[in-house]
Coordinates of C-alpha atoms and ligand atoms in Angstrom, one line a residue:
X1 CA 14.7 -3.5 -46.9
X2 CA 14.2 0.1 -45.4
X3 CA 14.7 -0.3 -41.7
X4 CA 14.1 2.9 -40.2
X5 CA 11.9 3.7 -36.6
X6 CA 9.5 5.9 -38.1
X7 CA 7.2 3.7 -40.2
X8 CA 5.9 6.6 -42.3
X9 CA 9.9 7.4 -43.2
X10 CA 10.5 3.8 -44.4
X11 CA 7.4 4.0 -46.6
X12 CA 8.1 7.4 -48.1
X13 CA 11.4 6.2 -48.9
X14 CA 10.7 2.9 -50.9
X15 CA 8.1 5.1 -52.1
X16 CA 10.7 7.3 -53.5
X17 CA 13.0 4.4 -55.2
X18 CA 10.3 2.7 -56.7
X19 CA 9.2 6.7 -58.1
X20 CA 13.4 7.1 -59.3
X21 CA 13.2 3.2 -61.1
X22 CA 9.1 3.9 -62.4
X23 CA 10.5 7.8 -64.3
X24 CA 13.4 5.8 -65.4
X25 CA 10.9 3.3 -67.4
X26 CA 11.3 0.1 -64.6
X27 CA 8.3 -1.8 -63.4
X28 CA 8.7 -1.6 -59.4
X29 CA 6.6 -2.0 -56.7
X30 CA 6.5 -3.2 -52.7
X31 CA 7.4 -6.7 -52.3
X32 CA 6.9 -9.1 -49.9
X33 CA 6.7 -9.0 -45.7
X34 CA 5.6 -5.3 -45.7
X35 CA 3.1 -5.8 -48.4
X36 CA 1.5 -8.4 -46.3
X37 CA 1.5 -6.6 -43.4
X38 CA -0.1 -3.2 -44.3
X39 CA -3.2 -5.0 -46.0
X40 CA -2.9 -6.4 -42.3
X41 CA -3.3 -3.2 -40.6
X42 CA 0.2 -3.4 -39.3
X43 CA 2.6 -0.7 -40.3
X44 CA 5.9 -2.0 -41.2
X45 CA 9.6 -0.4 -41.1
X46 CA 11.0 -2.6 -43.5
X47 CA 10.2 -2.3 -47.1
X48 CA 11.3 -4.4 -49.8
X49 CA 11.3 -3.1 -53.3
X50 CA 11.1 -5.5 -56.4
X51 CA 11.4 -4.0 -59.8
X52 CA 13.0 -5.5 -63.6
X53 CA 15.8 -3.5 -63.2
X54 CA 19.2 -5.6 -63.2
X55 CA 21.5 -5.0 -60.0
X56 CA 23.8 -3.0 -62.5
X57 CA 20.7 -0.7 -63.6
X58 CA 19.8 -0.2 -59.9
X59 CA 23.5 0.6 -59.3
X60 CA 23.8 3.3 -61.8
X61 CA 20.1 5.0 -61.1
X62 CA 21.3 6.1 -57.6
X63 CA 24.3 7.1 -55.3
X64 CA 26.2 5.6 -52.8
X65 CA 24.5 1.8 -53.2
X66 CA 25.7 -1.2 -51.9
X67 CA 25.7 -4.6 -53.8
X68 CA 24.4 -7.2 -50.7
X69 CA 23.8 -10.3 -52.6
X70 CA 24.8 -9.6 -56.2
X71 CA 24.3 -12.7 -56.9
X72 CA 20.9 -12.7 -56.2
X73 CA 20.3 -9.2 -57.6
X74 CA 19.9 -7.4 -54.0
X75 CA 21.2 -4.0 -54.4
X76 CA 21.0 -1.4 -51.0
X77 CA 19.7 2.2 -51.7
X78 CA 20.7 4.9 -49.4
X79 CA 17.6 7.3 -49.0
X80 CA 18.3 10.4 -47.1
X81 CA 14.9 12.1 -46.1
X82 CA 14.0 14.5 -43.7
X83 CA 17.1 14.4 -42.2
X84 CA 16.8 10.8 -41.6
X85 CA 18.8 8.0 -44.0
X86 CA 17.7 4.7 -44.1
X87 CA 18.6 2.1 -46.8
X88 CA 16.0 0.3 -49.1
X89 CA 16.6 -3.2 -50.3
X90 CA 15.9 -3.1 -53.8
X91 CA 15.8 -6.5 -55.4
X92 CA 15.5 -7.7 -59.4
X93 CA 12.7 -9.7 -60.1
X94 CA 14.3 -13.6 -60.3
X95 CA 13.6 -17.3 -60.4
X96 CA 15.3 -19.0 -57.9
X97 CA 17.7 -22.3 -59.8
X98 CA 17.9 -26.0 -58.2
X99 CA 18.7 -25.9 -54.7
X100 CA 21.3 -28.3 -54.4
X101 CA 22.0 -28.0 -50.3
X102 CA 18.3 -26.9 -49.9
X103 CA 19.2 -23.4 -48.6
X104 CA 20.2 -21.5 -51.2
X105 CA 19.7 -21.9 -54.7
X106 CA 22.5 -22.8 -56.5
X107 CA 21.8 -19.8 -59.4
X108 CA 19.6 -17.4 -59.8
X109 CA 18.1 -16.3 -62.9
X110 CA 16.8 -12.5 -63.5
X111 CA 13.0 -13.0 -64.6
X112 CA 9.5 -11.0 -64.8
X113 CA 7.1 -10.4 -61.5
X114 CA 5.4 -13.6 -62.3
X115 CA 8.3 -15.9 -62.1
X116 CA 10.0 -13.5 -58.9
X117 CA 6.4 -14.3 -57.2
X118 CA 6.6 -18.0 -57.7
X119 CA 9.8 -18.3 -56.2
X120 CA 8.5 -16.7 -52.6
X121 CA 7.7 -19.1 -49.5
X122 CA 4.0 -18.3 -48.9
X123 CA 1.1 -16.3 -50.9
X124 CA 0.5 -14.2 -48.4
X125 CA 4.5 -13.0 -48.5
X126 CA 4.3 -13.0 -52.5
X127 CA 1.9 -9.9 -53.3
X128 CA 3.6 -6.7 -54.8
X129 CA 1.9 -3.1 -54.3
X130 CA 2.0 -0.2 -56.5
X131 CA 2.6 2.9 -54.0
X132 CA 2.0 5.3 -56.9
X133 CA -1.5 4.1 -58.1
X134 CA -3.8 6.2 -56.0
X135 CA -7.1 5.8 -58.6
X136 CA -10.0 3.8 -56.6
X137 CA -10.3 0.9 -58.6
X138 CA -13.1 -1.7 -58.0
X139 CA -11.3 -4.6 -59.3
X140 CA -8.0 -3.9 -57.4
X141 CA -7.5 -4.2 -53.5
X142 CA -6.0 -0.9 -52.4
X143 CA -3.7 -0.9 -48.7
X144 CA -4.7 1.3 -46.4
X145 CA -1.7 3.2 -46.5
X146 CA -2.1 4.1 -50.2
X147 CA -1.4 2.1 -53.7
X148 CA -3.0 -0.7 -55.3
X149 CA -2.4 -4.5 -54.8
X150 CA -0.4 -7.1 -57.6
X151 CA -2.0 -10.4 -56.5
X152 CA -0.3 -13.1 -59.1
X153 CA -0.9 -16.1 -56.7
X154 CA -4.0 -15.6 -54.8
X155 CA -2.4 -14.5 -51.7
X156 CA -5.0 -12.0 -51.3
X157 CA -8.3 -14.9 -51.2
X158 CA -5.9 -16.2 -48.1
X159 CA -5.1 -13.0 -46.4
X160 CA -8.3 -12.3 -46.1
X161 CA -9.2 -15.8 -44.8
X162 CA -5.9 -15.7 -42.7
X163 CA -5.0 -19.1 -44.5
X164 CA -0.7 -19.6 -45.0
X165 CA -0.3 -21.6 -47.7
X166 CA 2.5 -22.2 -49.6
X167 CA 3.1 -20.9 -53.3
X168 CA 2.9 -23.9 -55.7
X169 CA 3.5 -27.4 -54.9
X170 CA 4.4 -27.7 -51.0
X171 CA 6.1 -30.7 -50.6
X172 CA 8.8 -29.3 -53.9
X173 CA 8.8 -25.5 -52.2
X174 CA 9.8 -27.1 -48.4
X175 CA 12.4 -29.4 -50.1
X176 CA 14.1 -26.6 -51.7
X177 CA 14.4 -25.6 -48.6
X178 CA 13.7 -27.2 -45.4
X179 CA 13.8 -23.6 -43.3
X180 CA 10.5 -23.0 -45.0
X181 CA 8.8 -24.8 -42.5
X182 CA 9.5 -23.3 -39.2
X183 CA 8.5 -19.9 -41.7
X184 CA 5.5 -21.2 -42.1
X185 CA 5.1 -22.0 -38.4
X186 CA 6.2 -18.6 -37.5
X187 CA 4.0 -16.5 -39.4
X188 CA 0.8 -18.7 -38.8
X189 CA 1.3 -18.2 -35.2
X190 CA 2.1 -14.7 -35.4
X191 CA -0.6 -13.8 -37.8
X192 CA -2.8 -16.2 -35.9
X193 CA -3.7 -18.1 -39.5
X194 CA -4.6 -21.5 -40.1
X195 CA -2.2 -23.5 -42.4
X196 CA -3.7 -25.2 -45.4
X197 CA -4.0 -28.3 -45.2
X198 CA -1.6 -29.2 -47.8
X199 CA 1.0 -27.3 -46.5
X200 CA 0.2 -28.8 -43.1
X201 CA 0.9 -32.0 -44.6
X202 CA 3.9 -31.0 -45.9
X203 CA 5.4 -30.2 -43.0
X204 CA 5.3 -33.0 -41.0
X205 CA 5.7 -35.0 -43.9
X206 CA 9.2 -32.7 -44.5
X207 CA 9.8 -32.3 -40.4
X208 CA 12.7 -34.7 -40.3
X209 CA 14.8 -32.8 -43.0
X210 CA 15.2 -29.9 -40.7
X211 CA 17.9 -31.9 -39.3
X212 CA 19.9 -30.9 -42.2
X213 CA 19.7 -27.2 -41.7
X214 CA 22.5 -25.0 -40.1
X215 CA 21.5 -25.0 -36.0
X216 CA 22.3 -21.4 -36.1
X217 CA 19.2 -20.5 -39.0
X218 CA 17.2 -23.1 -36.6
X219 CA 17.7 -21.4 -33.2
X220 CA 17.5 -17.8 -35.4
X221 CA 14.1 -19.0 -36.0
X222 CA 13.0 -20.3 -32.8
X223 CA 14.1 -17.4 -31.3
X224 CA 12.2 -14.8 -33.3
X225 CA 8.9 -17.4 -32.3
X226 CA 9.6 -17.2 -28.6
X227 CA 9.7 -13.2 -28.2
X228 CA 6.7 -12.9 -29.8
X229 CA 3.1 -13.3 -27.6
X230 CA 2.3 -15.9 -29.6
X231 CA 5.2 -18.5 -28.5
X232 CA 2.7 -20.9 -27.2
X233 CA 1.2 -21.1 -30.5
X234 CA 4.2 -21.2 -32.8
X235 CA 5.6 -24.0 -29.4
X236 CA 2.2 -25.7 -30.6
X237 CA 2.1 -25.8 -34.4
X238 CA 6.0 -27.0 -33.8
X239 CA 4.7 -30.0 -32.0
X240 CA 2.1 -30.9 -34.1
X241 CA 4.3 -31.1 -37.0
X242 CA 6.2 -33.0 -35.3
X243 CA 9.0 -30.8 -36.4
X244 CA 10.2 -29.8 -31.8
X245 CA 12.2 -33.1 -32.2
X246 CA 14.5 -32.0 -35.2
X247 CA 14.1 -28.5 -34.2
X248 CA 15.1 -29.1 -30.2
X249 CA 17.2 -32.2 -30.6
X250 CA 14.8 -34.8 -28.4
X251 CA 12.2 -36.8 -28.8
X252 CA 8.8 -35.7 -30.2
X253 CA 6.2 -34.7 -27.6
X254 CA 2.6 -33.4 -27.7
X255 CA 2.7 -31.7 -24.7
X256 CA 0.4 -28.7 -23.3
X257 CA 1.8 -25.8 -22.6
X258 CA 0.7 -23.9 -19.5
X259 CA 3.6 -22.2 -18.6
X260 CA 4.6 -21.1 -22.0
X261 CA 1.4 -19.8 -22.0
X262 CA 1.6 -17.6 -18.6
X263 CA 5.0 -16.0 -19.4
X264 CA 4.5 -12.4 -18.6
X265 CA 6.3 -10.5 -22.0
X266 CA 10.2 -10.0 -22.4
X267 CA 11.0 -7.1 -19.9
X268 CA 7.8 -7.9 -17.3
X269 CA 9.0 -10.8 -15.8
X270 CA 8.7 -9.4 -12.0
X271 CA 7.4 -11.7 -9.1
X272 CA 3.6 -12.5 -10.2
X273 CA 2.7 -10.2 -7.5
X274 CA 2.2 -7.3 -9.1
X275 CA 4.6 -5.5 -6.8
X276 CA 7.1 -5.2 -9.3
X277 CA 10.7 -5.8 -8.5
X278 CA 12.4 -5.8 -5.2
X279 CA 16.0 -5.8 -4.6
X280 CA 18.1 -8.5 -5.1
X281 CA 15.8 -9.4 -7.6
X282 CA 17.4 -9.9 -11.0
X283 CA 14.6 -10.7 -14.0
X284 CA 16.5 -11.8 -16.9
X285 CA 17.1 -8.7 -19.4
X286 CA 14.8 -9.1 -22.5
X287 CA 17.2 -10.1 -24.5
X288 CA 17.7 -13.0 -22.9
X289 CA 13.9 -13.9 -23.2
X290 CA 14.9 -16.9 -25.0
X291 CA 16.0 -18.5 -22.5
X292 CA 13.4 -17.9 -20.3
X293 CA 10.9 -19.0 -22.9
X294 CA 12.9 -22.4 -23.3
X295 CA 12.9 -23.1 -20.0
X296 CA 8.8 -22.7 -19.5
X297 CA 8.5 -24.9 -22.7
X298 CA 11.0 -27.6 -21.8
X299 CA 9.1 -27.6 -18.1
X300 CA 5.9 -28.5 -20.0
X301 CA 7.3 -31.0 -22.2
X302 CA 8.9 -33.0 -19.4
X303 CA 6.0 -32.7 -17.5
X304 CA 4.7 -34.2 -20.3
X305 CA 7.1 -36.6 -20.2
X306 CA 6.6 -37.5 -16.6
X307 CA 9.4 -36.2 -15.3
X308 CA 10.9 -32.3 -14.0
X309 CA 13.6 -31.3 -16.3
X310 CA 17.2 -31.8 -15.2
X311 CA 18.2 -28.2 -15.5
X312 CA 22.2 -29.2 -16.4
X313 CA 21.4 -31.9 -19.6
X314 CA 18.3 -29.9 -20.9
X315 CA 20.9 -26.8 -21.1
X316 CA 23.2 -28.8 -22.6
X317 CA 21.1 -30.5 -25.4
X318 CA 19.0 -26.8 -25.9
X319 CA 22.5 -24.9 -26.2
X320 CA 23.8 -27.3 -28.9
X321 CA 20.8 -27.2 -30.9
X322 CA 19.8 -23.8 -31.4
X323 CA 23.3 -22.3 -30.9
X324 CA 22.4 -20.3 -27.6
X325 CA 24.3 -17.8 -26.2
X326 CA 26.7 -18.4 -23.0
X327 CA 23.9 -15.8 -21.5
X328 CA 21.4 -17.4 -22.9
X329 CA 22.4 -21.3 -21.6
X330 CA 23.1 -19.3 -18.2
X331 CA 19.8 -18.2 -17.8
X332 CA 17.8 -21.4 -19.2
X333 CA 19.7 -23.5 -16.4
X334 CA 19.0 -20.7 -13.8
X335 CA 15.2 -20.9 -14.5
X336 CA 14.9 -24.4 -14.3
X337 CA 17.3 -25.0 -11.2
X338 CA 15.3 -22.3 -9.5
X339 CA 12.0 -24.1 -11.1
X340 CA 13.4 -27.4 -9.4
X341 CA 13.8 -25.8 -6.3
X342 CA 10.2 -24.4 -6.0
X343 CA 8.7 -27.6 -4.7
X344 CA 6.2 -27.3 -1.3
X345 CA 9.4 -28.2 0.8
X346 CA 10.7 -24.4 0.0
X347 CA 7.8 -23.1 2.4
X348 CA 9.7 -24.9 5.1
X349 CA 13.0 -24.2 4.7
X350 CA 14.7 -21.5 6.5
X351 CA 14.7 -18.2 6.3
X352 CA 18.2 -17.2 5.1
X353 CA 17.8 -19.9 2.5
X354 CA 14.9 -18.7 1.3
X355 CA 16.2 -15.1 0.9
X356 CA 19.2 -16.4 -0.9
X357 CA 16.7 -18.8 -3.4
X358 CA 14.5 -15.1 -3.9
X359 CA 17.9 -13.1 -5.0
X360 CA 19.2 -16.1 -7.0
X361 CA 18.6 -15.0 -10.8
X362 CA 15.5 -17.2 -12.3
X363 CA 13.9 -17.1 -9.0
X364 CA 11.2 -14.5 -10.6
X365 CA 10.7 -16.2 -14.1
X366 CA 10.4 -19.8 -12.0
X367 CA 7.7 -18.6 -9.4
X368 CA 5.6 -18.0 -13.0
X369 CA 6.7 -21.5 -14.2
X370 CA 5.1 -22.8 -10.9
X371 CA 1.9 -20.8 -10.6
X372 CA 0.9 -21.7 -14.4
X373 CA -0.1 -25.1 -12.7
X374 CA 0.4 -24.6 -9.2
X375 CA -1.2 -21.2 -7.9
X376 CA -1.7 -22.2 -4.5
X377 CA 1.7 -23.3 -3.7
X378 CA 3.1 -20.1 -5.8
X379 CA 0.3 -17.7 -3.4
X380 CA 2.0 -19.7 -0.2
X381 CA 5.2 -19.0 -1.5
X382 CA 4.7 -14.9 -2.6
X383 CA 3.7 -14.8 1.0
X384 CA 6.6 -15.9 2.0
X385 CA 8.3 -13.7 -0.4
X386 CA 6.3 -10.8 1.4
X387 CA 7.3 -11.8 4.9
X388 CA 10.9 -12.1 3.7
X389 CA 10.7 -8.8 2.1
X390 CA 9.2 -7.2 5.5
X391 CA 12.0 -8.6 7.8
X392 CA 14.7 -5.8 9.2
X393 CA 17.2 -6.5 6.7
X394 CA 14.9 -7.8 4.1
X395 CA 15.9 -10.1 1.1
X396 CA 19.3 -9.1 -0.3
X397 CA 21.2 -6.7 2.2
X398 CA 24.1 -5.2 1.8
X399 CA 26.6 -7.8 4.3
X400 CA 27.8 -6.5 7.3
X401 CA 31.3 -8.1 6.7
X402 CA 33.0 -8.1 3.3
X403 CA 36.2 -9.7 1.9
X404 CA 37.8 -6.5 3.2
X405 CA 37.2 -6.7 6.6
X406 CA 38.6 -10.1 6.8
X407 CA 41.7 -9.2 5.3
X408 CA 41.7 -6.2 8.1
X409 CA 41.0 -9.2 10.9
X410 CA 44.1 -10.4 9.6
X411 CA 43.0 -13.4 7.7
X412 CA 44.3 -15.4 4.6
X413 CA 42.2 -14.9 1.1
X414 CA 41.8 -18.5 0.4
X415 CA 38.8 -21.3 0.8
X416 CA 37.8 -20.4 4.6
X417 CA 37.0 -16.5 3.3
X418 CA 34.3 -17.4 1.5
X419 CA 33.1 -20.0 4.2
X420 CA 33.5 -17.5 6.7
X421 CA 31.6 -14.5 4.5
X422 CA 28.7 -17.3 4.0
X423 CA 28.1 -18.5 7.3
X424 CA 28.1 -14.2 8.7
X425 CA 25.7 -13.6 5.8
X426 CA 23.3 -16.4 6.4
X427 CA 23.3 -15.4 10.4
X428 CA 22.7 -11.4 9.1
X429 CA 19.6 -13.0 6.9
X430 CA 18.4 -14.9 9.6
X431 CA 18.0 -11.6 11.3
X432 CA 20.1 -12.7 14.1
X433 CA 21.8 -8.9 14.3
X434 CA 18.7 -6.9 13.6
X435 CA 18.1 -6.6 17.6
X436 CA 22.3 -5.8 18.9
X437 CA 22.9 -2.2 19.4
X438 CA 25.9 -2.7 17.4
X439 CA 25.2 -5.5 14.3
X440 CA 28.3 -4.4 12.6
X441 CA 30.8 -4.9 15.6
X442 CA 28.5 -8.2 16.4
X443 CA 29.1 -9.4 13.4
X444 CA 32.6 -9.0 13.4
X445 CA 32.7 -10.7 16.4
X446 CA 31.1 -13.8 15.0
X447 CA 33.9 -13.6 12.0
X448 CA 36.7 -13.0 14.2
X449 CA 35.1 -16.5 16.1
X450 CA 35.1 -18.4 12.9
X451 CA 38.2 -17.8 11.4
X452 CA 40.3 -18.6 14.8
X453 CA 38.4 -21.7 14.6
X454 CA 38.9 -22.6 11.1
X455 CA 34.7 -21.9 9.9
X456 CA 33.9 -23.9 13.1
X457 CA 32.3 -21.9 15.7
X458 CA 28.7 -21.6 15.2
X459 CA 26.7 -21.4 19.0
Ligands
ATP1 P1 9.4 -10.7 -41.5 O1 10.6 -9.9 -42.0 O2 8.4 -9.8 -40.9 O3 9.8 -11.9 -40.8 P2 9.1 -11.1 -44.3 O4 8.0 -11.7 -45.1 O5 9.5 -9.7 -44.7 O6 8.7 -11.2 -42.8 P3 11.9 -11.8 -44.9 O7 12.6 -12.9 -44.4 O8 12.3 -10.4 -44.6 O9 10.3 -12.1 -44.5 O10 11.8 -12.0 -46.5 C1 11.2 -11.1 -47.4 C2 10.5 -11.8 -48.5 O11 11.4 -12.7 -49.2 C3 9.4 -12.8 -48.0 O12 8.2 -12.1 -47.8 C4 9.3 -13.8 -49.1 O13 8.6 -13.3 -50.1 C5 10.7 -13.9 -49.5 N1 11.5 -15.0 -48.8 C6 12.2 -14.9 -47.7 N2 12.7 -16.1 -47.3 C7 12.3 -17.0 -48.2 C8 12.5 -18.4 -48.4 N3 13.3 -19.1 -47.5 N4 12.0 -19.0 -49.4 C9 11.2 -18.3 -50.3 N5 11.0 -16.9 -50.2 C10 11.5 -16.3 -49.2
MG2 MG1 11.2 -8.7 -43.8

């Protein structure tokens, strides 16, 4: 694997190691994901290389590698070009053994191209290129980025018919192992491709054996399916399969997916206004996109369900099965408390509480929940929003009276400082010291008040 930002520099690199193992008398070429992807149009930064060489070959051939999985012949090649390094994953062709906990096999053994292709997932991930053969050739498929195509499984027929299908028998090649599956559900929705129909009916057939995989591979995969635009899709093919229950830890549902389907991308979640971001307002950070994304799909499976999702137990179930992040869990429950919150009653609430709601955290990312199915009531509240935003000391003001001036007023830190804090704040929301010549003494005042008569003292 070359991981590098430029594209063209990760290319030119595998390039070069599969030149260095080709002039020392090795059969080498592009293997895998990248393959796939440049006959795809796409223009990949990691390159696999796959070549006869044995790991101790590879090792001597170049400086400075780096044996990852010797026992599975994965030796890392430091290229240094153009003043860029990156490192290229250069892997002997094998045949994977028995896989005795379906993950990993239990040996592998070092083989031709032919075997090393039958062991991939999918045929679309098990075509090799050869970067160096530049000569047109009618009978070959050439990339558009240069060298001709090694198709030993037919995974070029279902490229071009965007078909995933898996290589060989599909009910043996999931039980190997049972991760497979949500592959196979990643890259069909990410590719947009169809899965054969075998394969299909392998995976449901397999779904309930994904119970047995690691939760931390599981919510790997999930997660990689929900950054991508396509989450709705992959949230779809996951249903279908009925592999959501293993995969979430509930029961299976066939639920649509609205709101999955309106999520703005990781990183645009503003207020579905177009107005951007307003202060106070705290979209989740994209890496935290997960969560968001479980929250919209576990509002439209309850929905499904007949019921609005309790935001506590559904964070608690999702955390446990796909090994979420504290940040993560935090966010999923903010969404959907702020999701169970957005009901018509917040048009009538007042307004301090609904400028505390807008500034909570998943106040954005629930407002797009709502509107998915709801777009009136999510226009009535973005009006709202607007009004709030247009008041004197709009939604999320600095407070006239902080923990400091209390101390200074002579009061006790304890229980009644944060009472007393609240009840200024909400009175400063509520606008009720926009019009006083003086808000800051006023609302001093009104502190001063409540803490002589224990948080009692409101007129
Ligand atoms: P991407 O990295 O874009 O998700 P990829 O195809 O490169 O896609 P990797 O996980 O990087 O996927 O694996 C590289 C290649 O190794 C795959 O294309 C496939 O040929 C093979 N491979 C990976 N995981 C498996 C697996 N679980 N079973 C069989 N083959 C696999
Ligand atoms: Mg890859």
């Amino acid at each position: 694997m070359a991981r590098a930002q430029d594209p063209q520099l990760a290319r030119d690199a595998a390039t070069q190691v599969v030149r260095t193992l080709r002039d020392a008398g090795h059969e080498a070429y592009f293997a895998g994901g990248c393959v796939r992807d440049e006959l795809l149009g796409l223009h990949p930064t990691d390159y696999d290389v796959a070549t006869d060489a044995t790991p101790a070959r590879v090792t001597a051939l170049f400086h400075g590698t780096i044996q990852v999985g010797a026992s599975f012949g994965v030796v890392l090649v430091p290229v240094n070009l153009r003043a860029a390094r990156c490192a290229i994953e250069v892997a002997t062709f094998r045949s994977d053994g028995t896989y005795a906990d379906a993950r990993r096999p239990d040996h592998v053994t070092f083989a031709d191209k032919h075997a090393d292709a039958q062991r991939r997932d999918f045929t679309i991930n098990a075509l090799f290129l050869d970067p160096l053969e530049t000569a047109p050739s009618p009978q070959h498929t050439a990339s558009p980025l240069g060298g001709r195509v090694l198709d030993l499984v037919g995974g070029l027929a279902d490229l071009m018919a965007n078909i995933l299908r898996a290589v060989g028998d599909p009910v043996q090649r999931l039980a190997e192992d049972h991760l497979r599956a949500l592959r196979a559900v990643r890259f069909a929705a990410r590719l947009g491709f169809t899965i054969e129909p075998a394969t299909s009916a392998a995976l449901t057939r397999d779904a309930g054996s994904l119970r047995g995989v690691s939760r931390e591979r599981v919510g790997a995969e999930l997660r990689r399916m929900l950054m991508h635009r396509s989450r709705a899709v992959a949230a779809d093919l996951l249903q279908q399969h009925a592999l959501d229950a293993p995969a979430l830890d509930e029961a299976p549902t066939r639920a649509a997916l609205p709101r999955l389907l309106a999520l703005p991308e990781p990183g645009l979640t503003g207020l579905p206004d177009g107005r951007g971001q307003f202060p106070g307002e705290c979209p989740a950070p994209e890496e935290l996109y997960p969560g968001v994304a479980l929250a919209a799909w576990a509002a439209d499976r309850n929905h499904a369900a007949g019921f609005e999702p309790n935001p506590e137990s559904t964070t608690r179930r999702l955390r446990r099965a796909l090994c979420l992040s504290n940040d993560e869990a935090a966010t999923l429950q903010r969404v959907l408390s702020a999701f169970r919150d957005l009901t018509p009653e917040w048009l009538d609430r007042p307004s301090h509480e609904q400028k505390r709601s807008i500034a909570r955290a998943g106040f954005s990312e629930a407002l797009w929940l709502r509107r998915a199915t709801d777009p009136i009531l999510a226009d009535r509240v973005l009006n709202q929003v607007g009004l709030r935003r247009a008041s004197a000391s709009g939604i999320a003001p600095e407070p006239l009276v902080n923990g400091g001036d209390l101390l200074r007023l002579g009061a006790q830190s304890g229980p009644m400082f944060k009472i007393v804090l609240d009840a200024v704040f909400d009175r400063q929301l509520a606008e009720d010291f926009s019009d006083v010549p003086d808000p800051k003494a006023t609302a001093l005042t009104l502190a001063r008040t409540l803490l002589a008569n224990g948080g009692y003292g409101l007129t």
